[in-house]
XYZ file of C-alpha atoms in Angstrom:
668
model
C -18.980 46.368 47.395
C -16.095 44.856 49.527
C -18.247 44.449 52.547
C -21.104 42.747 50.065
C -18.347 40.140 48.954
C -17.201 39.638 52.444
C -20.517 38.726 53.740
C -21.812 36.989 50.496
C -18.372 34.996 50.447
C -19.180 33.870 54.076
C -22.677 32.813 52.971
C -21.424 30.808 50.196
C -18.930 28.973 52.147
C -21.467 27.970 54.776
C -23.520 26.943 52.125
C -20.939 24.473 50.753
C -21.216 22.868 54.200
C -24.504 21.821 53.485
C -24.419 18.083 52.407
C -25.754 17.957 48.818
C -28.284 15.522 47.480
C -29.998 15.236 51.060
C -33.291 16.419 52.183
C -33.264 18.417 55.948
C -35.749 18.145 58.256
C -38.170 21.439 58.244
C -38.903 23.201 61.551
C -42.405 23.161 62.645
C -43.817 26.973 63.127
C -41.809 28.686 65.868
C -39.380 25.949 66.382
C -35.623 26.274 65.124
C -33.896 23.843 62.874
C -30.722 22.168 64.345
C -28.783 23.307 61.636
C -30.424 26.600 60.960
C -27.310 28.411 62.015
C -25.433 27.051 59.179
C -28.256 29.011 56.872
C -26.263 31.622 54.876
C -27.333 35.001 55.323
C -28.618 36.975 52.211
C -27.510 40.439 51.357
C -29.617 41.523 48.409
C -32.449 39.611 49.585
C -32.277 40.414 53.116
C -35.218 42.873 52.806
C -37.663 40.114 51.994
C -40.109 39.866 54.785
C -42.180 36.631 55.168
C -45.609 36.282 56.690
C -46.956 32.666 56.045
C -50.618 33.411 56.377
C -51.711 30.103 54.307
C -49.758 28.010 56.796
C -51.533 29.306 59.825
C -54.988 29.577 58.084
C -55.027 26.193 56.667
C -54.287 22.591 58.041
C -50.671 21.360 57.694
C -49.613 17.825 57.988
C -47.327 16.989 60.719
C -44.207 15.558 59.240
C -44.540 11.696 59.545
C -41.812 9.752 61.893
C -39.229 8.020 60.572
C -35.698 8.286 58.942
C -34.303 11.379 57.096
C -36.140 11.552 53.858
C -39.509 10.361 55.116
C -40.998 13.688 54.698
C -40.679 13.304 50.965
C -41.956 9.704 50.512
C -44.800 9.314 48.065
C -48.236 8.843 50.190
C -51.670 10.232 50.490
C -52.054 13.193 52.698
C -55.559 13.344 54.364
C -56.904 16.021 56.348
C -54.549 18.640 55.338
C -53.976 21.390 52.699
C -50.124 21.583 53.018
C -47.307 19.288 54.042
C -43.948 20.523 55.033
C -41.225 19.466 52.865
C -37.530 20.733 52.323
C -35.740 21.622 48.761
C -33.202 19.024 47.875
C -29.797 20.990 47.050
C -28.554 21.001 43.446
C -24.874 20.604 42.466
C -23.183 24.133 41.519
C -26.154 26.278 40.872
C -26.008 28.961 38.685
C -28.225 31.952 37.371
C -29.750 31.511 33.800
C -31.958 34.775 34.188
C -33.539 37.080 36.358
C -36.881 39.113 35.718
C -36.242 42.490 37.070
C -40.036 43.490 36.752
C -41.190 40.319 38.388
C -38.777 40.798 41.345
C -39.923 44.506 41.809
C -43.090 43.214 42.869
C -41.109 41.893 45.984
C -39.644 45.359 46.630
C -36.313 44.092 45.195
C -34.410 46.549 42.648
C -31.687 45.434 40.267
C -29.178 43.172 41.688
C -26.382 45.473 43.121
C -23.403 43.408 41.821
C -22.359 40.337 40.096
C -21.996 38.589 43.446
C -25.987 38.919 43.519
C -26.263 36.522 40.689
C -24.587 33.914 42.930
C -26.883 34.993 45.788
C -29.718 34.463 43.489
C -28.620 31.215 42.408
C -28.077 30.031 46.060
C -31.550 30.996 47.349
C -33.703 30.514 44.284
C -32.462 26.818 43.793
C -33.583 25.998 47.181
C -29.814 25.305 48.191
C -30.472 27.626 51.108
C -33.621 29.252 52.577
C -34.332 32.717 53.342
C -34.961 33.760 56.828
C -38.645 33.257 57.355
C -39.212 30.729 54.766
C -41.338 27.815 55.496
C -41.281 25.399 52.404
C -44.316 23.328 51.981
C -46.092 21.453 49.212
C -49.776 22.058 48.538
C -52.282 19.044 48.335
C -54.849 19.114 45.473
C -56.502 16.760 43.266
C -57.584 17.120 39.590
C -59.612 15.996 36.597
C -56.883 15.282 33.985
C -58.195 14.981 30.258
C -61.670 14.792 31.625
C -60.960 11.767 34.103
C -60.705 12.170 38.083
C -57.224 11.389 38.931
C -57.401 11.743 42.736
C -54.510 13.055 44.799
C -52.020 14.951 42.533
C -50.525 17.874 44.610
C -47.018 19.904 44.383
C -45.136 17.102 43.045
C -42.460 19.183 41.582
C -43.238 22.601 43.286
C -42.651 24.010 46.693
C -44.398 26.855 48.548
C -41.655 29.086 49.989
C -43.762 31.378 51.976
C -45.450 34.830 51.383
C -43.424 38.103 51.070
C -44.999 41.288 52.537
C -43.895 44.397 50.600
C -43.548 47.960 51.888
C -46.396 48.711 49.363
C -48.919 46.544 51.514
C -48.835 43.820 48.929
C -48.364 40.082 49.806
C -46.749 37.693 47.252
C -46.396 33.778 47.604
C -42.921 32.350 46.285
C -42.813 28.892 44.923
C -39.723 26.943 43.602
C -40.519 24.634 40.739
C -38.366 21.817 40.142
C -36.648 21.710 43.810
C -37.051 18.120 44.458
C -39.405 15.442 45.806
C -42.298 15.907 47.831
C -44.976 13.584 49.113
C -46.930 14.215 45.837
C -44.084 13.352 43.567
C -45.496 9.926 43.073
C -42.916 8.006 41.365
C -41.089 11.025 39.900
C -38.210 12.937 41.089
C -39.511 16.508 41.600
C -37.203 18.119 39.247
C -37.580 20.006 36.207
C -35.056 20.566 33.506
C -33.660 23.274 31.638
C -35.840 23.188 28.360
C -39.120 23.199 30.201
C -37.985 25.659 33.058
C -36.799 28.178 30.312
C -40.193 27.853 28.503
C -42.198 28.625 31.819
C -39.589 31.365 32.729
C -40.231 33.100 29.556
C -43.663 32.595 29.020
C -44.853 33.621 32.407
C -43.187 37.113 31.823
C -44.154 37.279 28.073
C -47.973 36.609 29.043
C -47.718 39.529 31.720
C -46.175 41.992 29.177
C -49.161 41.114 26.687
C -51.489 42.039 29.299
C -52.948 38.330 30.085
C -53.569 37.501 33.638
C -50.518 35.150 34.938
C -48.501 34.178 37.719
C -44.968 35.598 37.273
C -41.366 34.225 37.048
C -38.774 36.018 38.784
C -35.685 33.618 38.623
C -34.276 30.637 36.423
C -31.437 28.771 38.101
C -29.792 25.677 36.459
C -27.188 23.334 37.909
C -24.869 20.338 37.152
C -27.144 17.919 39.006
C -28.829 15.797 36.157
C -31.850 13.753 35.602
C -32.705 11.348 32.733
C -35.557 12.070 30.551
C -37.234 10.548 27.516
C -38.335 13.528 25.755
C -40.407 12.065 23.075
C -41.354 8.736 24.755
C -39.495 6.883 22.082
C -37.252 4.695 24.066
C -34.202 7.446 23.726
C -33.788 8.876 27.249
C -30.850 11.471 27.900
C -29.571 13.319 30.817
C -30.716 16.807 31.272
C -29.892 19.543 33.695
C -31.983 20.321 36.807
C -33.382 23.419 36.814
C -35.550 25.592 39.311
C -37.782 28.452 38.491
C -38.969 31.000 41.188
C -42.762 31.594 40.593
C -44.630 34.357 41.994
C -48.563 35.085 42.592
C -51.084 36.266 45.058
C -51.683 32.407 45.588
C -51.341 29.188 43.773
C -54.583 27.873 45.068
C -56.422 26.208 42.125
C -59.802 24.544 41.163
C -58.330 21.033 42.220
C -57.616 22.353 45.823
C -61.224 22.155 46.491
C -61.225 18.479 44.854
C -59.789 16.927 47.881
C -62.934 16.287 49.324
C -64.405 14.520 46.428
C -65.844 11.015 47.056
C -64.962 7.995 45.029
C -65.316 8.926 41.268
C -68.109 6.956 39.233
C -65.821 6.410 36.470
C -62.241 5.972 37.661
C -63.133 4.928 41.577
C -60.640 7.528 42.620
C -61.360 9.637 45.574
C -59.747 12.728 47.282
C -57.631 12.314 50.214
C -59.827 14.233 52.436
C -63.234 12.809 51.779
C -65.968 13.749 54.458
C -63.961 16.714 55.584
C -66.220 19.448 55.016
C -64.713 21.400 57.917
C -61.689 21.767 55.675
C -63.570 22.963 52.871
C -65.122 25.765 54.878
C -61.802 26.633 56.311
C -60.399 26.762 52.721
C -63.014 28.761 51.498
C -62.972 31.185 54.347
C -59.313 31.673 53.774
C -59.435 32.405 49.840
C -62.533 34.446 49.963
C -61.252 36.697 53.195
C -57.664 36.708 51.629
C -58.159 37.220 47.858
C -61.836 38.444 47.688
C -62.092 40.746 50.875
C -64.714 42.905 49.129
C -66.804 39.890 48.700
C -66.397 38.957 52.236
C -67.152 42.211 53.398
C -70.329 42.568 51.470
C -71.851 39.071 52.606
C -70.170 38.538 55.969
C -73.609 37.382 57.400
C -74.676 35.012 54.571
C -72.328 32.329 53.669
C -74.248 30.892 50.760
C -74.628 34.258 49.142
C -70.855 35.097 49.795
C -69.894 31.673 48.253
C -72.316 32.543 45.271
C -70.427 35.700 44.777
C -67.101 34.312 44.977
C -67.941 31.652 42.413
C -69.666 34.282 40.008
C -66.220 36.262 40.246
C -64.031 33.305 39.633
C -66.377 32.508 36.731
C -65.991 35.934 35.281
C -62.139 36.213 35.788
C -61.765 32.896 34.008
C -63.887 33.732 31.037
C -61.823 36.860 30.802
C -58.671 35.059 30.975
C -59.459 32.355 28.059
C -60.817 35.410 25.927
C -57.556 37.072 26.445
C -55.857 33.674 25.441
C -58.029 33.344 22.246
C -57.113 37.072 21.027
C -53.286 36.715 21.340
C -53.280 32.986 19.730
C -51.960 31.348 23.184
C -52.712 27.549 23.741
C -52.260 26.335 27.117
C -51.909 22.569 26.290
C -52.991 20.980 29.571
C -56.213 22.552 30.888
C -56.810 20.134 33.590
C -58.789 21.356 36.769
C -55.354 21.243 38.649
C -54.157 23.788 36.145
C -56.849 26.414 36.777
C -56.153 29.185 39.091
C -58.782 30.338 41.623
C -57.765 33.707 40.913
C -58.199 33.445 36.860
C -54.451 33.382 36.176
C -52.726 31.664 33.605
C -50.922 28.853 35.528
C -48.491 26.169 35.031
C -46.897 26.477 32.053
C -46.111 23.094 30.264
C -46.451 22.087 26.476
C -47.918 25.658 25.546
C -47.768 27.469 22.138
C -48.545 30.505 20.331
C -50.505 30.138 17.166
C -48.115 30.416 13.930
C -50.139 29.601 11.007
C -53.906 30.089 11.993
C -55.684 26.747 12.660
C -58.600 26.800 15.106
C -57.730 22.842 15.641
C -54.182 23.564 16.710
C -53.080 21.290 19.369
C -49.884 22.278 21.052
C -49.451 19.385 23.449
C -48.075 16.171 21.652
C -49.608 14.090 24.322
C -53.231 15.332 23.720
C -53.967 12.612 21.172
C -57.586 13.361 21.210
C -57.397 17.030 20.638
C -59.219 17.947 23.813
C -57.328 21.192 24.623
C -57.111 22.320 21.071
C -57.135 26.045 20.747
C -60.538 26.551 19.617
C -61.863 24.443 22.577
C -60.133 26.194 25.291
C -63.213 28.333 26.286
C -65.459 25.237 26.489
C -62.890 23.274 28.614
C -62.494 26.250 30.858
C -66.288 26.274 31.432
C -66.330 22.453 32.215
C -63.514 22.974 34.603
C -65.745 25.685 36.266
C -68.610 23.196 36.424
C -66.178 20.910 38.389
C -65.405 23.730 40.569
C -68.967 23.933 41.233
C -69.253 20.549 42.045
C -66.468 20.744 44.628
C -67.863 23.587 46.391
C -70.914 21.574 47.576
C -72.617 21.716 50.027
C -71.309 25.077 50.819
C -72.664 26.431 47.514
C -75.595 24.309 46.311
C -74.999 22.678 42.990
C -78.149 24.120 41.179
C -76.976 27.814 42.382
C -73.514 27.273 40.858
C -74.782 25.742 37.764
C -77.227 28.783 37.287
C -74.398 31.262 37.940
C -72.195 29.323 35.466
C -74.889 29.375 33.000
C -75.667 33.108 33.182
C -72.079 34.380 33.338
C -69.621 32.373 31.528
C -70.542 32.578 27.828
C -71.658 36.186 28.344
C -68.395 37.298 29.822
C -66.358 35.462 27.271
C -68.333 37.054 24.183
C -68.237 40.431 25.878
C -64.599 40.739 26.315
C -63.532 38.831 23.423
C -65.650 40.964 20.985
C -64.111 44.021 23.006
C -60.818 42.890 22.352
C -61.150 41.893 18.922
C -62.678 45.320 17.930
C -59.671 47.020 19.535
C -57.404 44.580 17.615
C -59.380 45.609 14.310
C -59.338 49.350 15.263
C -62.995 49.666 15.464
C -62.693 52.647 17.993
C -66.095 54.290 17.555
C -69.071 51.996 17.272
C -69.866 48.543 18.538
C -72.119 46.926 15.898
C -73.649 43.290 16.057
C -72.318 42.742 12.457
C -68.716 42.921 14.012
C -69.184 39.146 15.099
C -69.845 38.107 11.588
C -66.523 40.286 10.409
C -64.431 38.786 13.086
C -65.596 35.314 12.102
C -64.946 35.973 8.443
C -61.473 37.097 9.199
C -60.304 34.042 11.073
C -62.054 31.816 8.205
C -59.848 33.550 5.757
C -56.639 33.229 7.944
C -57.596 29.705 8.154
C -58.187 29.389 4.245
C -54.845 31.011 3.530
C -52.749 29.878 6.203
C -52.061 33.333 7.530
C -49.828 33.876 10.412
C -51.942 34.979 13.501
C -49.759 37.422 15.240
C -48.313 39.055 12.034
C -51.464 39.342 10.315
C -53.112 41.210 13.018
C -50.231 43.505 13.431
C -50.174 44.299 9.699
C -53.668 45.154 9.570
C -52.798 48.396 11.212
C -51.043 49.545 8.013
C -54.198 48.788 5.881
C -54.768 51.986 3.614
C -58.217 53.146 4.501
C -58.603 55.210 1.420
C -60.524 53.499 -1.593
C -58.138 54.429 -4.073
C -54.747 54.376 -2.052
C -51.839 53.478 -4.034
C -50.570 51.641 -1.087
C -53.033 48.859 -1.432
C -51.248 46.762 -3.680
C -47.936 47.049 -1.566
C -50.484 46.149 1.494
C -51.851 43.058 -0.133
C -48.312 41.913 -1.239
C -47.117 42.111 2.317
C -50.482 40.317 3.573
C -49.670 37.558 1.079
C -46.205 36.970 2.583
C -47.845 36.082 5.803
C -49.832 33.471 4.088
C -48.826 29.677 4.020
C -46.576 28.660 1.110
C -47.245 25.324 -0.612
C -44.165 23.947 1.078
C -45.252 25.036 4.457
C -48.946 23.624 3.726
C -47.516 20.207 2.462
C -45.393 19.944 5.771
C -48.436 20.965 8.033
C -50.747 18.492 6.384
C -48.171 15.741 5.885
C -49.734 12.162 6.943
C -48.790 11.014 10.255
C -49.648 7.315 10.008
C -48.314 4.560 7.759
C -51.032 3.963 4.908
C -51.160 0.364 5.897
C -52.033 1.406 9.477
C -54.683 3.685 8.369
C -56.067 1.010 6.005
C -56.237 -1.424 8.754
C -57.895 0.990 10.956
C -60.485 1.962 8.528
C -61.327 -1.810 8.009
C -61.578 -2.189 11.780
C -64.063 0.606 11.657
C -66.261 -1.207 9.078
C -65.810 -4.747 10.557
C -66.172 -4.018 14.078
C -67.515 -0.597 15.073
C -68.025 -1.177 18.732
C -64.278 -2.218 19.094
C -63.168 0.569 17.053
C -65.186 3.092 19.286
C -63.553 1.371 22.194
C -60.138 2.202 21.113
C -60.940 5.699 21.319
C -59.206 6.631 17.962
C -61.959 7.932 15.896
C -61.058 11.583 16.321
C -57.435 10.726 15.495
C -58.517 8.657 12.279
C -60.642 11.483 11.169
C -57.972 13.938 11.385
C -55.645 11.537 9.617
C -58.181 11.191 6.591
C -58.508 15.028 6.373
C -54.584 15.238 6.011
C -54.733 12.748 3.408
C -57.284 14.707 1.554
C -55.446 17.950 1.983
C -52.233 16.506 0.676
C -53.820 15.004 -2.290
C -55.369 18.552 -3.199
C -52.165 20.293 -2.626
C -50.083 17.977 -4.738
C -52.324 19.254 -7.631
C -51.951 22.946 -6.921
C -49.433 25.246 -8.137
C -47.759 28.474 -6.366
C -49.429 30.783 -8.813
C -53.012 29.078 -8.133
C -52.345 29.239 -4.508
C -51.454 32.923 -4.494
C -54.442 33.671 -6.820
C -56.859 31.910 -4.290
C -55.402 33.662 -1.497
C -55.524 36.975 -2.948
C -59.208 36.304 -3.592
C -59.995 35.566 0.011
C -58.184 38.614 1.385
C -59.508 41.040 -1.310
C -63.373 39.709 -0.393
C -62.538 40.220 3.184
C -60.718 43.525 3.007
C -63.812 44.929 1.134
C -65.996 44.143 4.173
C -63.394 45.471 6.333
C -62.903 48.906 4.739
C -66.929 49.282 4.469
C -66.894 48.721 8.427
C -64.204 51.163 8.769
C -66.208 53.694 6.720
C -69.038 53.358 9.400
C -66.537 53.703 12.282
C -65.483 56.880 10.662
C -68.950 58.346 9.774
C -69.949 60.968 12.299
C -66.279 61.834 13.371
C -65.475 65.491 12.818
C -61.560 64.791 12.227
C -60.633 61.968 9.981
C -57.129 62.377 10.855
C -57.602 62.099 14.536
C -59.790 58.880 13.940
C -56.894 57.456 11.971
C -54.265 58.409 14.407
C -56.508 56.699 17.190
C -57.341 53.699 14.970
C -53.576 52.985 14.613
C -52.634 53.780 18.217
C -55.294 51.223 19.709
C -54.423 48.470 17.189
C -50.716 48.797 17.772
C -51.546 48.403 21.593
C -53.596 45.549 21.204
C -51.677 43.594 18.330
C -48.430 42.300 19.635
C -45.227 42.440 17.206
C -43.510 39.703 19.277
C -44.820 36.569 20.970
C -42.837 33.774 22.426
C -42.879 31.471 19.444
C -41.676 27.796 19.954
C -38.783 28.178 17.680
C -37.491 31.374 19.378
C -37.835 29.386 22.659
C -36.055 26.440 21.297
C -33.133 28.736 19.905
C -32.619 30.195 23.316
C -32.906 26.556 25.023
C -30.151 25.228 22.672
C -27.790 28.022 23.444
C -28.604 27.671 27.258
C -28.009 23.987 26.900
C -24.444 24.764 25.484
C -23.754 27.268 28.463
C -24.607 30.429 26.837
C -27.551 32.183 28.689
C -27.469 35.365 26.604
C -30.166 34.421 24.200
C -32.472 33.646 27.143
C -32.032 36.804 28.558
C -32.059 38.728 25.237
C -35.647 37.212 24.541
C -36.611 38.210 27.947
C -35.835 41.885 27.365
C -37.408 41.515 23.927
C -40.710 40.104 25.245
C -41.061 42.832 28.098
C -42.072 45.249 24.988
C -44.197 43.143 22.865
C -46.129 45.897 21.402
C -45.173 48.258 18.592
C -43.467 51.402 19.846
C -45.565 54.383 20.188
C -44.670 58.061 18.140
C -41.966 59.702 20.337
C -41.198 56.619 22.576
C -37.455 54.843 22.478
C -37.041 53.487 19.066
C -37.292 49.685 18.592
C -34.776 48.590 16.096
C -35.676 45.337 14.288
C -34.317 42.535 16.379
C -32.867 39.770 14.877
C -31.512 36.284 15.905
C -29.420 33.641 14.513
C -31.754 30.656 12.996
C -30.995 27.564 14.962
C -31.131 25.647 11.967
C -29.209 27.404 9.336
C -27.458 30.018 10.979
C -29.282 32.803 8.943
C -30.370 36.207 10.772
C -33.980 36.176 11.045
C -36.377 38.731 12.595
C -37.972 37.545 16.015
C -41.372 38.967 14.363
C -40.834 36.602 10.978
C -42.680 33.839 10.411
C -41.292 30.796 11.828
C -38.709 28.749 9.735
C -39.745 25.481 8.132
C -38.053 23.321 10.967
C -40.159 24.883 13.468
C -42.943 22.857 12.312
C -41.193 19.666 13.308
C -40.793 20.868 17.153
C -42.627 18.324 19.532
C -43.553 19.812 22.693
C -44.468 17.295 25.776
C -45.441 17.915 29.329
C -42.187 16.436 30.633
């Protein structure tokens, strides 16, 4: 321990000699940075071994000449997939939390001492570089909200390098929020505490839910601040700069292949590497040989068939991923082509959200005014993004072949996996029947009509009494009613968002000048507002007793159909008790008790902003075990937290408090 402190103390002392707030030139491969001797030596992290294959296999922009800081100056980066950068140091970085399961991917055990937290803060903030790290920013383009935006790139993230483990695995490390790059445009390349905590927690939550995702190993905040106008309402405030260590096999995305796109017919924008098909071939060779080696081996002599097999697999993985989203009630919020992983991973957690009250039209991103990325539209949008990837792979994959693969694979794979998962969520363990689609559809319709909580309703169904005359049926129905929205919740949810005079003016415009109204692009928003007004009017005339009676009627009808389907599943089994035990086991393994609800994240954020990171760490541990404990496993005492609004103790699995409906999540 004394030796550890001595070495780390020297490391931290050396780190303090680094001038804060300035960028340092990065070495070219094989060269030595003039100040490299000043880099502190890691202890706990000393075993990380880097082999940065991407920078060897793909073109890297040579650093432009000029004064210090020229590296990160905003510019187009033609003819390259990466450009070298350097993290900008933060003032007094300190660790918010580590994810030990994520860091275990790198071969790291639990931090051996408290001093290791300081080491993690030092290296995972970007204030010091690990031996072998070569910071770079990746160049990519993207279709954002359906429009081609031209060059985007890693404006707030940096590739550190690729760690090779003793198990033969290779993991790319990224620092998100480490400072400006050439792709930052007019932004500062920083992320703040609230958005970083959300990404850190959700990356890990999704993994433990069983959803394909990038990982997050650490969250480090600091005394450095930036100004953010969270709600774009003219009320900016200072927020703490924070960095997240992200981990994945690769962060290459659909938009990585869009840098070759010629001028878009709608926006006029083009990628920075138009005409460089040689780089497209290089990128395809690298991606397929590195991450789809079985496809490379099977089609080594036929590039078109190889590329077709690659696109087919990306299509399948993407369909599988979004089916998983739909089954856990996850809304991504910003499904642009630059936020779609080439490996079918959930990537770039911004204004995401998990469904509370089931609403297929739920939009989690306050900036998504048209509802393009609503929950129910996610499969359709992912398919649209795959179409854009197919276009970006031309001419190495003929477009007609890519489109044929997309038409053949996506819908079929999505429906197959979605129904397979939904059967498990409903405990249908014996038979697969065509009528199951209607049963699932009717369940979701019932949840929508009654405003039922998505996560809790599915979790509760595992306790449904199968016997027709079970004395527990009344109690089950009462518990189910508790998961339905109250009148107060519904009135808040359907509260009109527009001033009545503004709505009236817009309706008059729609009648008097429909062409101008159409050009304003507000038709969908006005339709939603009219629906809210109508719903509010109906709710004002409804009593709580009438609402409960109506809800009971809806659920009684569906539960009757559900029991009939369970009876069919039970038929032909020799042991009813064994069937029941298996049904409950499967349901508990597929219906989480805990998800990262927005209000849970918000409570952790508010505590962290006061300097208390204990709630972030507690929620992280809770989300590592989101499913109900199996019999004989360690007990899972009902976890509670203090409600950030009224201080009451509330279960992490409870329906959200009313104030949670007021939370506004943006992509900043």
